[in-house]
């Protein structure tokens, strides 16, 4: 089965705290891609990162970092020194081959992050 | 650079009325196009996808339909809306390379059926 699980429904932190959003995935494919999206209150989904199944190197972009571990099928997202502007729903997604000519994104149910000032 | 537009931004429609939501993409050719619905519970549900003009694949049987009359235009329609059609509708596009290309989303249309 192809599945993405974000067990944390809601997280509340105080500004400047570090926070980690968990993502666990299931797939039979050996080649796949993982993504994180941010959905601020305005509603638009904003692409944050893509990681392919052959690249387990962690990535850092400013205050954001991602930890991909194939052994545990996890792709966790950490925000360092959180800010109020980080408040949003964050989705983890898995890309699988679908229909021969396209890919399908399987989304987790999202984690609502509330950063309090 | 590529941009994706959706309109209208918000819509309030009575039950039984028709629906037409439009999505257009600029700055790319031959994109894959997608319609998603996000209900109040936050989950994103893929409704339709298209790999080319006139080519529509449906994920979920329902009273909605989609059409792609032009390469960069994707339309979501209904002849008669149901209360359960309320939600946030997102259009997305991706490149044609299998698997690797992330999907980029439009600003969405918030539909309320009364």
PDB file of N, CA, C and O in Angstrom, chain A residues 36-71:
ATOM      1  N   UNK A  36       7.551  18.040   0.991  1.00  0.00           N
ATOM      2  CA  UNK A  36       6.857  18.778   2.043  1.00  0.00           C
ATOM      3  C   UNK A  36       6.245  20.030   1.415  1.00  0.00           C
ATOM      4  O   UNK A  36       6.887  20.715   0.608  1.00  0.00           O
ATOM      5  N   UNK A  37       4.986  20.279   1.829  1.00  0.00           N
ATOM      6  CA  UNK A  37       4.277  21.479   1.421  1.00  0.00           C
ATOM      7  C   UNK A  37       3.807  22.231   2.655  1.00  0.00           C
ATOM      8  O   UNK A  37       3.485  21.641   3.682  1.00  0.00           O
ATOM      9  N   UNK A  38       3.725  23.551   2.501  1.00  0.00           N
ATOM     10  CA  UNK A  38       3.202  24.413   3.562  1.00  0.00           C
ATOM     11  C   UNK A  38       1.899  25.028   3.082  1.00  0.00           C
ATOM     12  O   UNK A  38       1.816  25.504   1.944  1.00  0.00           O
ATOM     13  N   UNK A  39       0.880  25.002   3.934  1.00  0.00           N
ATOM     14  CA  UNK A  39      -0.390  25.640   3.602  1.00  0.00           C
ATOM     15  C   UNK A  39      -0.693  26.704   4.656  1.00  0.00           C
ATOM     16  O   UNK A  39      -1.220  26.415   5.720  1.00  0.00           O
ATOM     17  N   UNK A  40      -0.373  27.955   4.362  1.00  0.00           N
ATOM     18  CA  UNK A  40      -0.694  29.042   5.291  1.00  0.00           C
ATOM     19  C   UNK A  40      -2.195  29.283   5.307  1.00  0.00           C
ATOM     20  O   UNK A  40      -2.930  28.694   4.512  1.00  0.00           O
ATOM     21  N   UNK A  41      -2.670  30.142   6.185  1.00  0.00           N
ATOM     22  CA  UNK A  41      -4.114  30.407   6.275  1.00  0.00           C
ATOM     23  C   UNK A  41      -4.755  30.848   4.963  1.00  0.00           C
ATOM     24  O   UNK A  41      -5.953  30.658   4.770  1.00  0.00           O
ATOM     25  N   UNK A  42      -3.978  31.418   4.060  1.00  0.00           N
ATOM     26  CA  UNK A  42      -4.538  31.842   2.772  1.00  0.00           C
ATOM     27  C   UNK A  42      -5.000  30.652   1.937  1.00  0.00           C
ATOM     28  O   UNK A  42      -5.830  30.811   1.033  1.00  0.00           O
ATOM     29  N   UNK A  43      -4.453  29.475   2.204  1.00  0.00           N
ATOM     30  CA  UNK A  43      -4.941  28.271   1.539  1.00  0.00           C
ATOM     31  C   UNK A  43      -4.042  27.679   0.471  1.00  0.00           C
ATOM     32  O   UNK A  43      -4.127  26.499   0.180  1.00  0.00           O
ATOM     33  N   UNK A  44      -3.220  28.482  -0.148  1.00  0.00           N
ATOM     34  CA  UNK A  44      -2.388  27.967  -1.241  1.00  0.00           C
ATOM     35  C   UNK A  44      -1.308  27.048  -0.703  1.00  0.00           C
ATOM     36  O   UNK A  44      -0.661  27.347   0.286  1.00  0.00           O
ATOM     37  N   UNK A  45      -1.105  25.927  -1.347  1.00  0.00           N
ATOM     38  CA  UNK A  45      -0.043  25.001  -0.957  1.00  0.00           C
ATOM     39  C   UNK A  45       1.274  25.463  -1.557  1.00  0.00           C
ATOM     40  O   UNK A  45       1.392  25.648  -2.771  1.00  0.00           O
ATOM     41  N   UNK A  46       2.267  25.619  -0.719  1.00  0.00           N
ATOM     42  CA  UNK A  46       3.572  26.097  -1.149  1.00  0.00           C
ATOM     43  C   UNK A  46       4.571  24.950  -1.067  1.00  0.00           C
ATOM     44  O   UNK A  46       4.747  24.339  -0.007  1.00  0.00           O
ATOM     45  N   UNK A  47       5.212  24.679  -2.183  1.00  0.00           N
ATOM     46  CA  UNK A  47       6.200  23.613  -2.235  1.00  0.00           C
ATOM     47  C   UNK A  47       7.434  24.016  -1.429  1.00  0.00           C
ATOM     48  O   UNK A  47       7.962  25.123  -1.579  1.00  0.00           O
ATOM     49  N   UNK A  48       7.930  23.109  -0.592  1.00  0.00           N
ATOM     50  CA  UNK A  48       9.103  23.397   0.226  1.00  0.00           C
ATOM     51  C   UNK A  48      10.326  22.599  -0.221  1.00  0.00           C
ATOM     52  O   UNK A  48      11.416  23.153  -0.374  1.00  0.00           O
ATOM     53  N   UNK A  49      10.159  21.300  -0.410  1.00  0.00           N
ATOM     54  CA  UNK A  49      11.312  20.463  -0.720  1.00  0.00           C
ATOM     55  C   UNK A  49      10.883  19.177  -1.410  1.00  0.00           C
ATOM     56  O   UNK A  49       9.764  18.694  -1.197  1.00  0.00           O
ATOM     57  N   UNK A  50      11.792  18.655  -2.240  1.00  0.00           N
ATOM     58  CA  UNK A  50      11.659  17.347  -2.866  1.00  0.00           C
ATOM     59  C   UNK A  50      12.901  16.535  -2.531  1.00  0.00           C
ATOM     60  O   UNK A  50      14.018  17.046  -2.524  1.00  0.00           O
ATOM     61  N   UNK A  51      12.695  15.271  -2.251  1.00  0.00           N
ATOM     62  CA  UNK A  51      13.814  14.370  -1.968  1.00  0.00           C
ATOM     63  C   UNK A  51      13.556  13.065  -2.674  1.00  0.00           C
ATOM     64  O   UNK A  51      12.469  12.504  -2.566  1.00  0.00           O
ATOM     65  N   UNK A  52      14.540  12.535  -3.405  1.00  0.00           N
ATOM     66  CA  UNK A  52      14.328  11.250  -4.075  1.00  0.00           C
ATOM     67  C   UNK A  52      14.840  10.106  -3.210  1.00  0.00           C
ATOM     68  O   UNK A  52      15.638  10.299  -2.285  1.00  0.00           O
ATOM     69  N   UNK A  53      14.367   8.928  -3.527  1.00  0.00           N
ATOM     70  CA  UNK A  53      14.606   7.764  -2.671  1.00  0.00           C
ATOM     71  C   UNK A  53      16.068   7.320  -2.647  1.00  0.00           C
ATOM     72  O   UNK A  53      16.464   6.508  -1.810  1.00  0.00           O
ATOM     73  N   UNK A  54      16.885   7.832  -3.564  1.00  0.00           N
ATOM     74  CA  UNK A  54      18.288   7.426  -3.610  1.00  0.00           C
ATOM     75  C   UNK A  54      19.206   8.424  -2.925  1.00  0.00           C
ATOM     76  O   UNK A  54      20.415   8.226  -2.880  1.00  0.00           O
ATOM     77  N   UNK A  55      18.633   9.470  -2.410  1.00  0.00           N
ATOM     78  CA  UNK A  55      19.443  10.523  -1.804  1.00  0.00           C
ATOM     79  C   UNK A  55      19.036  10.683  -0.353  1.00  0.00           C
ATOM     80  O   UNK A  55      18.049  11.365  -0.050  1.00  0.00           O
ATOM     81  N   UNK A  56      19.795  10.092   0.544  1.00  0.00           N
ATOM     82  CA  UNK A  56      19.460  10.169   1.959  1.00  0.00           C
ATOM     83  C   UNK A  56      20.203  11.287   2.669  1.00  0.00           C
ATOM     84  O   UNK A  56      20.160  11.395   3.886  1.00  0.00           O
ATOM     85  N   UNK A  57      20.856  12.110   1.902  1.00  0.00           N
ATOM     86  CA  UNK A  57      21.569  13.217   2.516  1.00  0.00           C
ATOM     87  C   UNK A  57      20.569  14.209   3.099  1.00  0.00           C
ATOM     88  O   UNK A  57      19.589  14.582   2.458  1.00  0.00           O
ATOM     89  N   UNK A  58      20.808  14.619   4.311  1.00  0.00           N
ATOM     90  CA  UNK A  58      19.930  15.608   4.928  1.00  0.00           C
ATOM     91  C   UNK A  58      20.127  16.961   4.274  1.00  0.00           C
ATOM     92  O   UNK A  58      21.192  17.247   3.703  1.00  0.00           O
ATOM     93  N   UNK A  59      19.099  17.773   4.356  1.00  0.00           N
ATOM     94  CA  UNK A  59      19.169  19.069   3.702  1.00  0.00           C
ATOM     95  C   UNK A  59      18.781  20.166   4.674  1.00  0.00           C
ATOM     96  O   UNK A  59      17.901  19.988   5.512  1.00  0.00           O
ATOM     97  N   UNK A  60      19.472  21.275   4.534  1.00  0.00           N
ATOM     98  CA  UNK A  60      19.197  22.444   5.377  1.00  0.00           C
ATOM     99  C   UNK A  60      18.985  23.637   4.470  1.00  0.00           C
ATOM    100  O   UNK A  60      19.735  23.871   3.521  1.00  0.00           O
ATOM    101  N   UNK A  61      17.928  24.383   4.770  1.00  0.00           N
ATOM    102  CA  UNK A  61      17.665  25.612   4.038  1.00  0.00           C
ATOM    103  C   UNK A  61      17.240  26.674   5.053  1.00  0.00           C
ATOM    104  O   UNK A  61      16.089  26.715   5.488  1.00  0.00           O
ATOM    105  N   UNK A  62      18.168  27.490   5.433  1.00  0.00           N
ATOM    106  CA  UNK A  62      17.864  28.495   6.435  1.00  0.00           C
ATOM    107  C   UNK A  62      17.487  27.859   7.763  1.00  0.00           C
ATOM    108  O   UNK A  62      18.247  27.064   8.319  1.00  0.00           O
ATOM    109  N   UNK A  63      16.305  28.149   8.223  1.00  0.00           N
ATOM    110  CA  UNK A  63      15.837  27.584   9.507  1.00  0.00           C
ATOM    111  C   UNK A  63      15.193  26.211   9.324  1.00  0.00           C
ATOM    112  O   UNK A  63      14.804  25.580  10.300  1.00  0.00           O
ATOM    113  N   UNK A  64      15.049  25.784   8.080  1.00  0.00           N
ATOM    114  CA  UNK A  64      14.397  24.511   7.783  1.00  0.00           C
ATOM    115  C   UNK A  64      15.451  23.430   7.553  1.00  0.00           C
ATOM    116  O   UNK A  64      16.479  23.667   6.906  1.00  0.00           O
ATOM    117  N   UNK A  65      15.156  22.247   8.047  1.00  0.00           N
ATOM    118  CA  UNK A  65      16.009  21.100   7.750  1.00  0.00           C
ATOM    119  C   UNK A  65      15.148  19.854   7.642  1.00  0.00           C
ATOM    120  O   UNK A  65      14.073  19.774   8.246  1.00  0.00           O
ATOM    121  N   UNK A  66      15.641  18.910   6.854  1.00  0.00           N
ATOM    122  CA  UNK A  66      14.888  17.693   6.605  1.00  0.00           C
ATOM    123  C   UNK A  66      15.780  16.489   6.835  1.00  0.00           C
ATOM    124  O   UNK A  66      16.945  16.473   6.420  1.00  0.00           O
ATOM    125  N   UNK A  67      15.225  15.506   7.488  1.00  0.00           N
ATOM    126  CA  UNK A  67      15.957  14.280   7.806  1.00  0.00           C
ATOM    127  C   UNK A  67      15.254  13.104   7.155  1.00  0.00           C
ATOM    128  O   UNK A  67      14.143  12.730   7.552  1.00  0.00           O
ATOM    129  N   UNK A  68      15.899  12.511   6.143  1.00  0.00           N
ATOM    130  CA  UNK A  68      15.324  11.391   5.409  1.00  0.00           C
ATOM    131  C   UNK A  68      16.046  10.117   5.840  1.00  0.00           C
ATOM    132  O   UNK A  68      17.269  10.021   5.700  1.00  0.00           O
ATOM    133  N   UNK A  69      15.298   9.166   6.353  1.00  0.00           N
ATOM    134  CA  UNK A  69      15.881   7.893   6.779  1.00  0.00           C
ATOM    135  C   UNK A  69      15.077   6.754   6.161  1.00  0.00           C
ATOM    136  O   UNK A  69      13.960   6.459   6.596  1.00  0.00           O
ATOM    137  N   UNK A  70      15.693   6.111   5.170  1.00  0.00           N
ATOM    138  CA  UNK A  70      15.005   4.998   4.498  1.00  0.00           C
ATOM    139  C   UNK A  70      14.779   3.832   5.431  1.00  0.00           C
ATOM    140  O   UNK A  70      13.795   3.110   5.322  1.00  0.00           O
ATOM    141  N   UNK A  71      15.716   3.633   6.352  1.00  0.00           N
ATOM    142  CA  UNK A  71      15.616   2.466   7.244  1.00  0.00           C
ATOM    143  C   UNK A  71      14.347   2.506   8.086  1.00  0.00           C
ATOM    144  O   UNK A  71      13.798   1.462   8.454  1.00  0.00           O
TER     145      UNK A  71
END
